[in-house]
Amino acid sequence: MMHLIDRRLNARNKSAVNRERFIRRYKEHIKRAVKDMVADRSIKDMVQGGEVKVPAKDVSEPGFRYGSGGDWDGVYPGNREFVTGDRIPRPSGGGRGAGGNQPGQGESVDEFVFTLSRDEFLNIFFDDLELPNLMRTALAEAENKKLVRAGYVKEGTPSNLSVPRTMKTALARRIALGGPVRDELEEARADLAQALREHQPAGEIEALEVRVLELEGRLKRLPFLDDVDLRYRHRVVQPAPTARAVVFCLMDVSASMDERKKDLAKRFFTLLYLFLTRKYEKVELVFIRHTDEAEEVDEDTFFYDQRSGGTVVLSALELMKAIVTARYPRSEWNIYAAQASDGDAFGADAGKSARFVREELLPLTRYFAYIETPEDEDARKSPLWVEYQEMEGEEHNFAMRRVSRPGEIYPVFRELFSKERAKG
Amino acid sequence: MNAPAATEMRPGPLPHGPEWDFELIERYHAAIAETAAEFRLDTYPNQIEIINSEQMLDAYAASGLPIGYPHWSFGKAFIRNEQSYRKGYQGLAYEIVINSSPCIAYLMEENSLTMQALVIAHASYGHNSFFKGNYLFRQFTQADAMLDYLVFARNYVMECEERYGMAEVEEVLDSCHALMDYGVDRYKRPAPISAREREARRTERAESERKLYNDLWRTVPGGAPAASESRSSVFPPEPQENILYFVEKHSPRLAPWQRELARIVRKLAQYFYPQTQTKVMNEGWATFWHYTLLNRLYDKRMVDDAFMFEFLHHHTNVVAQRGFDEKGYHGLNPYALGFAMMQDLRRICEDPTEEDRVWFPDLAGGDWLKVLDFAMRNFKDESFIAQYLSPRLIRDLRLFVVSDRAGEPELEVANIHDEHGYRRVRRVLADHYERENRLPDIQVVRYERDGDRSLTLRHLVHRGRPLHEDETDEVLRHLGRLWGFTVRLESVSTEGQVERTDQWQP
């Protein structure tokens, strides 16, 4: 007697609950790992899963066990050369050699490694940034979708019925099916006319008349509209974003920008990049760093190459303008700029920069975001901040923020997000 | 073999190929069931469930149980398995079988038809008959009540989480898990009770507590209950080896629901206890029977050569045993050892040598079916090996004993497969499967009921083996959390001297 049951359609992922509990329990480890990932990855590769290592000691489930030491006997298979009384040096790597037949439990594995999925990674990344939930889903969603017309299909919902197309098909069908009958009918009519002309016997004429009527009947019985004629408009889902955008990442790399500030800046750029990849099909990144002079560099150099020197903000702004003019015509590109600095600007630089931003850059860009990373929260407002502050509120596409921890980055974008959302 | 006659009666070989369908599985099952009946295998009714690999991973993480309560450690197991599976380090087990009635065996969707037949023979007839026959399983698990209990446990844990919070429940479960190995009764047989009765009892208990509650008692002045009159000075009078049970019954701190959680963990430990004691026998028995049953099908010409080739390929993988110095050696393979011993027993019965007649006078030339059946029913790994490991098998496997003495700079080969070594190799191997050899001997010896309420455990040091220090501290911390008062662990030498005391204080 046997029952055979197909359980394949039952819920999979029964372990999801337990996996999630594991992740919650080791959140601290995982957060640390995510932080490292954020530091190591380039902005464009940010959004993917990654490996998390948790020290095996921390995830172990303890129990009373033997440690090393004491007397042990073990049985092993596959003796080739030993005879009773042979002495063997203790295997290196410590521990007892004769634990018996089990492989050294947990001895060789120092780390418990597991892979964080893309979603889990993003969740923790966003956690740090204190992103509102709505925003999370908007950003984490794999791709924006759009319904696009894609011809006609024979099945669909009544609301998608295409009347002209249906009528056309019906007409075609009627012509096609009616063709032979019509030919016969013409023939029969001709015959009848001829018979009438030639005064043939009444019986034959009657037979011909019957035939004509019958053929006319068949023609009439062809349905005007048949199920097979129905045509529906077809729509397919396509990834939506179609436009291009470029993000200018401007950063002050003078000596006062330490690792912490750079990390904040990186998260800031990443968030902007993430947001823009949702909106646009193609997003390019341009990295401009500056000390007292600005240069365009690749991402690695941007974040990790130490430079020393003074600070002239204006140089970076001018370089950006030059690059826009040379490579990113406004008609083809949506231009975004994100500037990170600790705000140290000397003399007239701050004032000039602010003016340059207002007069030259803001008209070009869709959005210009500035974050300042002060030494600590109570630090005095920097000269650049003071100058920029005049623009805030006046210019609709400018936002600025002082940020000393990752959670403060998001508000810079809040306005941007809500505006973009409002535009739909 | 009088094959012609057999073939005339048979409808010809069963179809064979990589693809299976439900009808084919039924036909194979029918053929295997018929063959199993020839060998008088006694089983619970069978239930075979088809699942896919993801579900197999899920089942794996829950130690093969179809229903489990939520806990992070299962998530950890799941992640680990999934990881090594995705990386290809480890294939999935071909089968998981659950000791319940009906006996549930999982077949994986991805397996070929041959594999399905192998698994049916292995799990639904091999393991199944072992579950039904072996004395440990008969004593300690109620196959028919198990699924009910699992449902109860899951619901109860989830209810507690709702009521007391996830973190609270997790803490208690963590602590209980740390003591899981010491939550097992080795001798008593738990009274059979179904989940429904259990639930009824629990509510009844709560109800009577509610009824008997009288706030007046609180106001009675100086109403301290008469202090212990006839209590013996030492409690418990006998050392208790089931630490978790002791905690559940006597912990001064645990709330009723926490006791119930401890009980659930203990029940699970108890459920798995027979399996931990019979790994070699259980797998050996199941492997022996899939091998025997499918070979019998072949003899009856019900399966063809291609089927047998594929089957033997898998079978050989399962029973491969590497030498200690070969790559991929992971200790003695219980499948290999168990299968070799079962086969050897059959050989001793059917084709005994002079040596066998000396070593196994009762078995040599006996009815192998009866001998194997008796062995399956009445032994566990330790006693099975001590009883039946033959010199010939020791030679075949070229087993040798290495002894590791504290203080000696080198290890010594104490015995090999020769006349002088057989008995000792057998003894040492048998001991290896003894629970005491894996788990330190730790028991509850004192509970200061009338004093500071501290709990004292005693570790009887065996052959100078110390406890793992870090883990011991951890476990004491967990035990302390359950107990709520000072917890002490004394390591006592064989001479009765306290060598070391570890302590946890709240």
XYZ file of C-alpha atoms in Angstrom, chain A residues 1-26 51 56-91 95-103 105 112-115, chain B residues 22 29 45-50 52 54-55 58 66 70-76 78-80 82-83 87 109 161 166 170 174 178 182 321-322 324-325 329-332 397-406 408-414 416 424 428-429 432 436-437 440 442 463-468 471 474-475 478:
154
model
C 0.000 0.000 0.000
C 1.445 3.314 -0.945
C 0.421 6.917 -1.294
C 2.158 8.908 -3.932
C 1.816 12.617 -3.440
C 3.045 15.392 -5.654
C 4.271 18.155 -3.398
C 6.138 20.115 -5.983
C 3.552 22.831 -6.046
C 3.654 23.281 -2.307
C 5.339 26.319 -0.919
C 9.026 26.428 -1.524
C 11.133 28.686 0.527
C 9.844 27.332 3.783
C 13.225 28.305 5.131
C 12.893 31.935 4.160
C 11.574 32.711 7.607
C 14.532 31.109 9.287
C 16.989 32.663 6.903
C 15.563 36.044 7.646
C 15.883 35.385 11.357
C 19.473 34.466 10.891
C 20.098 37.696 9.067
C 18.350 39.716 11.719
C 20.415 38.067 14.402
C 23.683 38.816 12.683
C 29.475 37.692 0.399
C 32.392 30.908 12.978
C 32.776 31.495 16.684
C 29.909 33.960 16.644
C 27.442 31.703 14.889
C 28.396 28.545 16.684
C 25.799 26.792 18.718
C 27.618 25.799 21.850
C 27.348 22.518 23.645
C 29.367 20.582 26.174
C 32.193 19.130 24.130
C 35.632 17.777 24.616
C 38.525 20.110 24.070
C 41.957 18.943 23.083
C 43.951 16.854 25.503
C 43.466 13.599 27.317
C 43.773 10.084 26.000
C 42.091 9.049 22.799
C 41.919 6.023 20.583
C 40.725 6.161 17.049
C 40.113 3.614 14.329
C 41.120 4.423 10.781
C 40.721 2.496 7.544
C 43.226 1.855 4.788
C 46.319 0.807 6.655
C 49.135 0.137 4.235
C 52.439 0.087 6.035
C 51.873 0.392 9.779
C 52.584 -2.446 12.161
C 51.753 -2.539 15.833
C 54.000 -0.236 17.811
C 54.781 2.202 15.026
C 55.043 5.779 16.123
C 53.613 8.626 14.114
C 54.414 12.267 14.648
C 51.412 14.258 15.746
C 49.769 15.835 12.765
C 44.306 19.266 18.141
C 44.093 15.646 18.855
C 44.788 13.271 16.065
C 42.429 10.644 17.157
C 39.065 12.236 17.388
C 37.970 9.078 15.751
C 36.041 8.926 12.608
C 34.444 12.255 12.328
C 36.109 15.038 10.434
C 34.122 19.484 13.601
C 30.760 31.265 8.147
C 30.347 32.705 4.705
C 27.108 33.341 2.978
C 25.781 35.328 0.116
C 3.758 8.821 -11.690
C 7.057 0.578 -6.277
C 2.597 2.048 5.374
C 4.471 4.106 2.821
C 3.884 7.608 1.695
C 6.070 8.865 -1.120
C 6.200 12.560 -1.865
C 7.692 14.174 -4.903
C 11.912 19.669 -6.006
C 14.502 23.780 -3.272
C 12.052 21.931 -1.110
C 14.213 23.294 3.074
C 8.364 18.270 7.520
C 11.002 28.934 13.472
C 14.523 29.520 14.745
C 17.610 31.165 13.333
C 19.730 28.056 13.652
C 17.619 26.382 10.986
C 18.262 29.405 8.817
C 21.949 28.938 9.377
C 19.776 26.262 5.355
C 22.254 28.906 4.286
C 25.141 26.537 4.719
C 22.346 26.112 0.030
C 25.772 27.621 -0.252
C 28.774 25.992 -5.388
C 11.942 15.722 -9.010
C 6.375 34.615 19.985
C 10.389 36.969 19.342
C 14.653 32.992 20.830
C 18.980 29.186 22.212
C 22.767 24.409 24.013
C 21.673 16.534 27.536
C 35.367 4.227 1.666
C 38.615 6.123 1.283
C 42.773 7.565 5.991
C 45.548 9.090 3.894
C 38.725 11.049 3.522
C 36.055 12.089 5.971
C 36.253 9.380 8.525
C 34.541 6.040 8.319
C 38.956 -2.455 5.504
C 42.515 -2.640 6.877
C 41.446 -1.003 10.095
C 44.013 0.070 12.645
C 43.953 1.749 16.016
C 45.930 4.865 16.728
C 46.271 5.861 20.327
C 46.905 9.352 21.471
C 48.213 9.656 24.997
C 48.403 12.999 26.687
C 53.420 11.558 24.698
C 55.035 13.485 21.885
C 53.970 10.978 19.260
C 50.961 8.918 18.391
C 51.216 5.178 18.480
C 49.756 2.541 16.232
C 48.306 0.340 18.923
C 46.362 -3.449 13.295
C 40.807 -4.523 20.297
C 37.698 0.602 20.039
C 35.507 1.005 16.996
C 33.620 5.154 19.164
C 29.881 8.544 26.287
C 32.772 8.698 23.910
C 31.362 14.324 28.180
C 27.926 15.605 32.850
C 40.668 9.470 30.502
C 41.923 12.929 31.279
C 39.882 14.605 28.579
C 39.156 18.218 29.422
C 36.114 20.157 28.267
C 36.306 22.696 25.512
C 32.068 26.403 24.699
C 28.926 29.558 26.778
C 26.811 26.604 27.796
C 22.867 29.490 28.720
